[in-house]
Coordinates of C-alpha atoms and ligand atoms in Angstrom, one line a residue:
K249 CA 93.2 70.9 100.4
K250 CA 92.1 73.8 98.3
H251 CA 95.6 74.9 97.5
S252 CA 97.7 71.8 97.9
F253 CA 100.8 73.4 96.4
W254 CA 100.5 76.9 97.9
E255 CA 99.7 75.5 101.3
S256 CA 103.1 73.8 101.2
Q257 CA 104.9 77.0 100.5
P258 CA 106.5 79.7 102.8
V259 CA 103.8 82.2 102.1
K260 CA 101.1 83.8 104.4
Q261 CA 98.2 81.3 104.4
F262 CA 94.6 82.4 104.0
S263 CA 93.9 80.8 107.4
E264 CA 96.4 83.2 109.1
E265 CA 94.9 86.4 110.6
Q266 CA 95.4 89.8 109.1
N267 CA 96.5 93.0 110.8
S268 CA 97.4 91.3 114.0
E269 CA 100.1 93.0 116.0
T270 CA 101.7 89.6 116.7
V271 CA 102.6 89.1 113.0
E272 CA 106.3 89.7 112.8
E273 CA 107.2 91.4 109.5
G274 CA 109.9 89.4 107.6
P275 CA 110.8 86.0 106.2
V276 CA 108.4 83.1 106.8
Q277 CA 111.3 80.6 106.7
V278 CA 114.6 81.9 108.3
N279 CA 118.3 80.9 108.4
Q280 CA 118.3 79.2 105.1
D281 CA 121.6 78.3 103.5
A282 CA 122.5 78.0 99.9
K283 CA 124.6 74.9 100.8
G284 CA 121.5 73.0 101.8
V285 CA 119.8 73.5 98.4
R286 CA 119.2 70.6 96.1
E287 CA 121.9 70.5 93.4
T288 CA 119.8 68.7 90.8
G289 CA 116.7 69.8 89.0
Y290 CA 113.3 68.6 90.1
A291 CA 111.8 65.5 88.4
L292 CA 109.8 66.3 85.3
P293 CA 107.2 63.9 83.8
G294 CA 108.8 61.3 81.4
G295 CA 109.8 62.7 78.0
Y296 CA 110.4 66.2 79.2
E297 CA 113.7 67.9 80.1
W298 CA 114.8 71.2 81.7
C299 CA 116.7 73.8 79.6
D300 CA 118.1 77.3 80.0
C301 CA 116.6 79.5 77.4
D302 CA 119.1 81.8 75.7
I303 CA 117.2 85.1 75.4
S304 CA 120.4 86.9 74.2
S305 CA 120.1 85.1 70.8
A306 CA 117.4 86.0 68.3
E307 CA 116.4 82.3 68.0
G308 CA 116.2 81.9 71.8
A309 CA 114.1 85.0 72.3
E310 CA 111.9 84.0 69.3
E311 CA 111.3 80.6 70.8
V312 CA 110.0 82.0 74.1
Y313 CA 108.1 84.7 72.2
T314 CA 106.2 81.9 70.2
L315 CA 105.4 79.9 73.4
L316 CA 104.0 83.0 75.1
S317 CA 102.3 84.4 72.0
E318 CA 100.2 81.2 71.7
N319 CA 99.8 80.1 75.3
Y320 CA 100.2 83.1 77.7
V321 CA 97.6 85.1 79.6
E322 CA 94.1 85.7 78.2
D323 CA 91.3 87.8 79.7
D324 CA 88.3 86.0 81.2
D325 CA 86.3 86.4 78.0
N326 CA 89.1 85.1 75.8
M327 CA 89.0 88.3 73.7
F328 CA 92.7 89.2 74.1
R329 CA 95.9 87.3 74.7
F330 CA 99.1 89.2 75.7
N331 CA 101.6 89.2 72.9
Y332 CA 104.9 90.4 74.4
S333 CA 107.3 91.0 71.5
S334 CA 110.6 89.2 71.4
H335 CA 112.4 92.6 71.7
F336 CA 110.3 93.3 74.8
L337 CA 111.2 89.9 76.3
S338 CA 114.9 90.5 75.5
W339 CA 114.6 93.8 77.5
A340 CA 112.4 92.5 80.3
L341 CA 114.7 89.5 81.0
Q342 CA 118.2 90.9 80.6
P343 CA 118.6 93.7 83.1
P344 CA 122.0 94.2 84.8
G345 CA 122.7 91.0 86.9
F346 CA 120.4 88.7 84.9
K347 CA 121.2 85.0 84.6
P348 CA 120.3 82.6 81.7
F349 CA 120.1 80.0 84.5
W350 CA 117.0 81.8 85.6
H351 CA 115.3 81.6 82.2
V352 CA 113.9 78.2 82.8
G353 CA 112.3 76.2 80.0
V354 CA 110.9 72.7 79.6
R355 CA 111.4 70.9 76.3
V356 CA 109.9 67.7 74.8
I357 CA 113.1 65.5 74.7
K358 CA 112.2 64.0 71.3
S359 CA 111.2 67.1 69.4
K360 CA 113.1 69.7 71.5
K361 CA 109.8 71.8 71.4
L362 CA 109.6 74.4 74.2
V363 CA 106.4 73.7 76.1
A364 CA 106.8 75.6 79.4
F365 CA 108.7 78.6 80.8
I366 CA 109.3 80.6 84.0
S367 CA 111.7 83.4 84.6
A368 CA 113.4 85.3 87.5
I369 CA 115.4 88.6 87.4
P370 CA 117.2 90.1 90.4
A371 CA 115.8 93.2 92.1
K372 CA 116.3 95.1 95.4
I373 CA 112.7 95.4 96.8
R374 CA 111.8 97.6 99.7
V375 CA 108.8 96.3 101.8
G376 CA 107.3 98.7 104.3
K377 CA 108.5 102.3 104.4
N378 CA 109.9 102.2 107.8
S379 CA 110.2 98.5 108.6
P380 CA 113.6 97.8 110.1
K381 CA 114.2 94.8 107.8
G382 CA 112.9 96.3 104.6
K383 CA 114.4 99.8 104.9
D384 CA 117.4 99.2 102.7
G385 CA 115.6 96.7 100.5
V386 CA 115.7 93.0 100.4
S387 CA 117.6 91.1 97.6
M388 CA 114.8 89.3 95.8
V389 CA 113.9 88.1 92.4
E390 CA 110.9 89.2 90.3
I391 CA 109.1 86.1 88.8
N392 CA 107.3 86.5 85.5
F393 CA 106.2 84.8 82.3
L394 CA 105.1 81.5 83.9
C395 CA 103.6 79.6 81.1
V396 CA 102.6 76.0 80.3
H397 CA 101.5 75.1 76.8
K398 CA 97.7 74.8 76.5
K399 CA 98.0 71.1 75.8
L400 CA 99.8 70.4 79.1
R401 CA 97.5 72.3 81.5
T402 CA 96.1 71.0 84.8
K403 CA 98.9 68.3 85.1
R404 CA 100.4 70.1 88.1
L405 CA 103.4 71.2 86.0
A406 CA 103.2 74.7 87.4
P407 CA 104.3 73.7 90.9
V408 CA 107.3 71.8 89.4
L409 CA 108.3 75.0 87.5
I410 CA 107.9 77.1 90.6
R411 CA 109.9 74.7 92.8
E412 CA 112.6 74.6 90.1
I413 CA 112.9 78.4 89.8
T414 CA 112.9 78.6 93.6
R415 CA 115.8 76.1 93.8
R416 CA 117.8 77.9 91.1
V417 CA 117.3 81.2 92.9
N418 CA 118.1 79.8 96.4
L419 CA 121.4 78.5 95.0
F420 CA 122.4 82.1 94.9
D421 CA 121.4 82.8 98.5
I422 CA 118.2 84.7 97.6
W423 CA 115.1 83.6 99.6
Q424 CA 112.4 86.1 98.6
A425 CA 110.5 86.9 95.4
S426 CA 107.8 89.3 94.2
Y427 CA 105.2 88.5 91.5
T428 CA 101.8 89.5 90.3
A429 CA 98.9 87.5 89.0
G430 CA 95.3 87.8 88.1
V431 CA 94.5 84.7 90.1
I432 CA 94.0 84.7 93.9
I433 CA 96.4 82.3 95.7
P434 CA 97.8 82.6 99.2
T435 CA 98.0 85.5 100.0
P436 CA 97.7 88.8 98.1
L437 CA 99.8 91.7 99.5
A438 CA 97.7 94.2 97.5
T439 CA 94.7 93.9 95.2
C440 CA 94.9 96.4 92.3
R441 CA 92.5 97.3 89.4
Y442 CA 93.3 98.0 85.8
F443 CA 92.0 101.2 84.1
H444 CA 91.8 101.9 80.4
R445 CA 91.9 105.2 78.5
S446 CA 90.7 104.7 74.9
L447 CA 92.9 106.4 72.3
N448 CA 91.1 104.7 69.3
P449 CA 87.5 104.3 70.4
K450 CA 86.3 103.2 67.0
K451 CA 88.6 100.1 67.0
L452 CA 87.8 99.3 70.7
I453 CA 84.1 99.3 69.8
E454 CA 84.6 97.2 66.6
V455 CA 86.6 94.7 68.7
G456 CA 83.8 94.5 71.2
F457 CA 85.7 95.8 74.2
S458 CA 84.0 99.1 74.4
K459 CA 80.3 99.8 73.9
L460 CA 78.6 102.9 72.6
G461 CA 77.3 104.9 75.6
K462 CA 73.6 105.5 75.9
R463 CA 72.5 108.4 73.6
M464 CA 76.1 108.4 72.2
T465 CA 76.9 108.1 68.5
L466 CA 80.3 106.9 67.3
S467 CA 81.3 110.4 66.1
R468 CA 80.3 111.8 69.5
T469 CA 82.4 109.1 71.2
I470 CA 85.4 109.9 69.0
K471 CA 85.0 113.6 69.8
L472 CA 84.7 112.9 73.5
H473 CA 88.1 111.1 73.5
K474 CA 89.9 113.5 71.3
L475 CA 93.2 114.8 72.7
P476 CA 95.1 118.1 72.0
Q477 CA 97.4 118.0 69.0
K478 CA 100.4 119.0 71.1
T479 CA 101.8 118.2 74.6
S480 CA 101.6 121.0 77.1
T481 CA 104.5 120.5 79.5
P482 CA 107.3 122.9 78.8
G483 CA 110.7 121.1 78.2
L484 CA 109.1 117.7 77.7
R485 CA 111.4 115.5 75.5
R486 CA 112.5 111.9 75.0
M487 CA 115.0 110.7 77.7
S488 CA 118.6 110.4 76.6
K489 CA 121.6 108.6 78.2
E490 CA 122.9 111.8 79.9
D491 CA 119.7 112.1 81.9
A492 CA 120.2 108.7 83.6
P493 CA 122.0 110.0 86.8
Q494 CA 119.3 112.5 87.5
V495 CA 116.5 110.0 86.7
L496 CA 118.1 107.6 89.2
E497 CA 117.9 110.2 91.9
L498 CA 114.4 111.3 91.0
L499 CA 113.1 107.7 91.1
N500 CA 114.6 106.6 94.4
A501 CA 113.5 109.9 96.1
Y502 CA 109.9 109.5 94.7
L503 CA 109.6 105.7 95.4
A504 CA 110.6 106.2 99.1
Q505 CA 107.0 107.1 99.9
F506 CA 105.5 103.7 99.0
D507 CA 105.4 100.5 101.1
L508 CA 106.4 98.3 98.2
A509 CA 108.9 99.6 95.7
C510 CA 112.1 98.6 94.0
L511 CA 115.4 100.4 94.7
F512 CA 117.2 101.3 91.5
Q513 CA 120.8 100.7 92.4
S514 CA 122.8 102.1 89.5
V515 CA 122.9 104.3 86.5
D516 CA 123.2 101.1 84.4
E517 CA 119.9 99.9 85.8
V518 CA 118.2 103.2 85.0
E519 CA 119.7 103.2 81.5
H520 CA 118.4 99.6 81.0
W521 CA 114.9 100.2 82.4
F522 CA 114.2 103.7 81.0
L523 CA 116.3 104.5 77.8
P524 CA 113.7 104.5 75.0
R525 CA 113.4 101.4 72.8
E526 CA 111.0 101.5 69.8
N527 CA 108.0 99.3 70.4
V528 CA 109.2 98.4 73.9
I529 CA 109.7 101.4 76.4
Y530 CA 109.0 105.1 75.9
T531 CA 110.4 107.5 78.4
Y532 CA 110.1 111.3 78.5
V533 CA 111.8 113.8 80.8
V534 CA 111.0 117.4 81.6
D535 CA 114.2 119.3 80.9
A536 CA 114.0 122.6 82.8
G537 CA 117.0 124.0 80.9
E538 CA 120.6 124.6 82.0
G539 CA 121.3 124.9 85.7
K540 CA 124.1 127.1 87.1
D541 CA 126.6 124.2 86.6
G542 CA 125.8 124.3 82.9
K543 CA 124.1 120.9 83.1
R544 CA 120.5 120.1 82.1
K545 CA 118.0 120.1 85.1
I546 CA 115.6 117.1 84.9
T547 CA 112.6 117.7 87.1
D548 CA 109.9 115.2 85.9
I549 CA 109.7 111.8 84.2
M550 CA 106.9 110.1 82.3
S551 CA 107.1 106.5 80.9
F552 CA 105.0 103.8 79.4
Y553 CA 105.7 100.4 77.8
S554 CA 104.3 98.7 74.8
L555 CA 102.4 95.4 75.4
P556 CA 100.3 94.4 72.4
S557 CA 97.7 91.7 72.5
T558 CA 96.4 89.3 70.0
I559 CA 92.7 89.9 69.4
I560 CA 91.3 86.4 69.5
G561 CA 88.9 85.5 66.6
N562 CA 88.2 89.0 65.2
E563 CA 88.1 89.1 61.4
H564 CA 88.8 92.9 61.1
H565 CA 91.4 93.4 63.7
K566 CA 94.3 91.1 64.5
E567 CA 96.3 93.1 67.2
L568 CA 95.5 95.5 69.9
R569 CA 98.3 98.1 70.5
A570 CA 98.3 98.9 74.2
A571 CA 100.5 101.2 76.2
F572 CA 100.9 100.5 79.9
S573 CA 101.8 103.3 82.4
Y574 CA 105.2 102.6 83.9
Y575 CA 106.8 105.2 86.3
N576 CA 105.7 108.9 86.3
I577 CA 107.0 111.6 88.6
A578 CA 105.4 115.1 88.3
N579 CA 107.4 117.8 90.1
T580 CA 106.8 120.9 88.0
A581 CA 103.7 120.0 86.0
S582 CA 100.7 118.5 87.7
L583 CA 100.4 114.7 87.5
K584 CA 97.2 115.2 85.5
S585 CA 98.8 117.4 82.8
L586 CA 101.8 115.2 82.7
M587 CA 99.6 112.1 82.2
E588 CA 97.6 113.9 79.5
D589 CA 100.9 114.4 77.7
A590 CA 101.5 110.6 78.1
L591 CA 98.1 110.0 76.4
I592 CA 99.1 112.4 73.6
C593 CA 102.5 110.7 73.1
A594 CA 100.9 107.3 73.2
R595 CA 98.4 108.4 70.6
D596 CA 101.2 109.8 68.4
E597 CA 102.9 106.4 68.6
N598 CA 99.7 104.8 67.3
F599 CA 98.5 103.0 70.4
D600 CA 94.9 102.1 70.6
V601 CA 94.6 102.2 74.4
F602 CA 96.5 103.5 77.5
N603 CA 96.3 101.2 80.5
A604 CA 97.2 102.0 84.1
L605 CA 96.8 100.3 87.5
D606 CA 95.3 102.2 90.4
I607 CA 98.8 102.1 92.1
M608 CA 101.0 105.0 93.3
Q609 CA 99.1 108.3 92.6
N610 CA 97.3 107.0 89.5
A611 CA 93.8 107.2 90.9
E612 CA 94.2 111.0 91.0
F613 CA 93.9 111.5 87.3
M614 CA 91.7 108.6 86.1
K615 CA 88.4 110.4 86.1
D616 CA 89.5 113.7 84.6
L617 CA 91.5 112.0 81.9
K618 CA 88.5 109.7 81.0
F619 CA 89.9 106.3 82.1
G620 CA 87.4 103.6 82.5
I621 CA 87.7 100.8 85.1
G622 CA 88.6 97.3 83.8
D623 CA 87.0 94.1 84.9
G624 CA 90.3 92.5 85.9
H625 CA 92.2 92.7 89.1
L626 CA 96.0 92.4 89.5
Q627 CA 97.1 90.7 92.8
Y628 CA 100.6 91.5 94.2
Y629 CA 102.5 88.8 96.0
L630 CA 105.6 88.2 98.0
Y631 CA 107.3 84.8 98.5
N632 CA 108.7 84.0 101.9
W633 CA 108.0 87.5 103.4
K634 CA 105.2 88.3 105.8
V635 CA 103.8 91.8 106.4
K636 CA 101.7 93.0 109.2
K637 CA 99.0 94.4 107.1
A638 CA 97.9 94.2 103.4
L639 CA 98.7 97.3 101.3
T640 CA 96.2 99.5 99.6
P641 CA 96.9 100.1 95.9
Q642 CA 98.1 103.6 96.6
Q643 CA 100.9 102.1 98.8
V644 CA 102.2 100.1 95.9
G645 CA 105.1 101.7 94.0
L646 CA 106.2 98.6 92.0
V647 CA 105.4 97.9 88.4
L648 CA 106.1 94.4 87.1
L649 CA 106.0 94.0 83.3
Ligands
NHW182 C1 113.1 82.6 96.5 C2 112.6 82.5 95.0 C3 111.1 82.1 94.8 C4 110.7 82.0 93.3 C5 109.2 81.5 93.2 C6 108.2 82.5 93.8 C7 106.7 82.1 93.5 C8 106.4 82.4 92.0 C9 104.9 81.9 91.6 C10 104.6 82.1 90.1 C11 104.3 83.5 89.8 C12 104.0 83.6 88.3 C13 103.9 85.1 87.9 C14 103.6 85.3 86.5 O1 104.2 84.7 85.6 C15 102.6 86.4 86.0 S1 100.9 85.7 86.2 C16 100.8 84.9 84.6 C17 100.8 83.3 84.8 N1 100.7 82.7 83.5 C18 99.5 82.6 82.8 O2 98.4 82.9 83.3 C19 99.7 82.0 81.4 C20 98.5 81.1 81.0 N2 98.3 80.1 81.9 C21 99.2 79.0 82.0 O3 100.2 79.0 81.4 C22 98.9 78.0 83.1 O4 97.6 78.0 83.4 C23 99.8 78.2 84.4 C24 101.2 77.9 84.1 C25 99.6 79.6 84.9 C26 99.3 77.2 85.5 O5 99.4 75.9 85.0 P1 98.1 75.0 85.0 O6 98.3 73.8 84.1 O7 96.9 75.8 84.8 O8 98.0 74.5 86.5 P2 98.8 73.2 87.2 O9 100.1 73.1 86.5 O10 97.9 72.1 87.2 O11 99.1 73.8 88.7 C27 98.0 74.3 89.5 C28 98.7 75.0 90.6 O12 99.4 76.2 90.1 C29 98.8 77.3 90.8 N3 98.8 78.5 89.9 C30 98.0 78.6 88.8 N4 98.3 79.8 88.2 C31 99.2 80.4 88.9 C32 99.9 81.7 88.8 N5 99.7 82.6 87.8 N6 100.9 82.0 89.8 C33 101.1 81.1 90.8 N7 100.5 79.9 90.9 C34 99.6 79.6 90.0 C35 97.4 76.9 91.2 O13 97.0 77.8 92.2 C36 97.6 75.5 91.6 O14 98.2 75.4 92.9 P3 97.3 75.1 94.2 O15 96.7 73.7 94.0 O16 98.2 75.3 95.4 O17 96.2 76.2 94.1
U53_183 C1 91.4 97.4 76.0 C2 91.8 97.2 77.4 O1 92.2 95.9 77.7 C3 93.5 95.5 77.5 O2 94.3 96.4 77.2 C4 93.9 94.1 77.6 C5 94.6 93.6 76.6 N1 95.1 92.4 76.6 C6 94.8 91.5 77.6 C7 95.4 90.2 77.6 C8 95.2 89.4 78.7 C9 94.4 89.8 79.8 O3 94.3 88.9 80.8 C10 94.0 89.4 82.1 C11 93.9 91.1 79.9 C12 94.1 92.0 78.8 C13 93.6 93.3 78.7 S1 92.7 93.9 80.1 C14 93.8 93.8 81.5 C15 95.2 94.3 81.2 C16 95.1 95.7 81.2 N2 95.0 96.8 81.2

């Protein structure tokens, strides 16, 4: 079997036809019951043990940081390796409703060294704008940061980690998950592309990521990518706590148009996911001034997160500072001018590059704002949920970190 693990899982198989009217949208396995779930962890190879990683402590977050910093995702040319910061991991893994029981680690029993990790966080995900089942959102988990130490690869440890996190989630009567990956496994819900907007072309050229265009000098390339000194959207400012109720409303109204999106369920959730955190999440709102009720009127939102990467084996540059587009809603300004302001804010925060997927309405501004297409794809997946038809990137309204 080509995918011996994934062919055993409740996911749409490659062999199953697409777009058929007969495909019933919804769970692949039904009527499951938390009482029937294994109460003990899956067997690990001798000498290894399960642990719950305590991300709330500096040491615990640092331990996961180190494992990922040395062993997480690299691009196909091994030029970069994602280097999520420990503060970022602390943010990404501790939203309202998080469980340390879902921050699953594998340790060497003798040395206690952390050698593998996988995580789940709770989320209400809506699949299909009008699908009867998905309308109010399905209680799922988002799976992320699956990592096996380089020295323990290709020993089929990943399926054990995936079965274990599935078990731990099922114990809480949750039967669906969403996840993204660069690899193609049964069966992508949507296939998206990365786009990159250079903010520091000199560094990207020195690193070997970007090449000088034909008949282009370095100074010409720098000039071509130069951005205005100031942002242009009137009323643009950093988000503050008081804005959260309006941001909640803006988000859920905006995301209703997409066939895959999360439902933000509380002001607490919006405060967690959007209030600015240095070197982690940057969120700006357009404050259109005082309304009749004496309150600020928030009309637009723009946000990006910080995900640096180790530059592998370059003697001049150690780290790439990359900003990743998060959620952006343009009501007063055009999306293009709001995103040009995003580039300007990211430049002012000293990022080298601004990355965005071709999801939501992002394809509308890529050309004019001088984004280049990347060579990587990002596949979106659902676990134990079948859809009639795969989604186009424009129908995706979900950003996983
Ligand atoms: C109801 C709740 C449900 C919760 C669970 C939902 C599902 C969540 C699923 C997880 C979502 C994670 C999302 C996420 O974190 C974001 S994607 C980032 C994944 N992490 C990395 O790429 C880090 C660097 N690589 C590694 O650490 C290892 O190569 C990993 C651990 C990736 C695989 O370790 P390995 O030593 O290289 O390989 P074996 O142990 O020998 O295992 C080989 C099997 O693993 C399958 N595989 C490989 N990469 C995968 C990937 N990225 N997703 C899913 N499956 C993946 C592969 O197809 C094969 O199965 P097959 O034979 O059937 O083809
Ligand atoms: C300069 C543009 O490329 C990246 O920002 C970048 C950085 N680090 C990575 C680490 C692992 C990696 O593995 C797929 C890719 C990158 C990429 S390109 C795809 C992500 C985006 N945008």
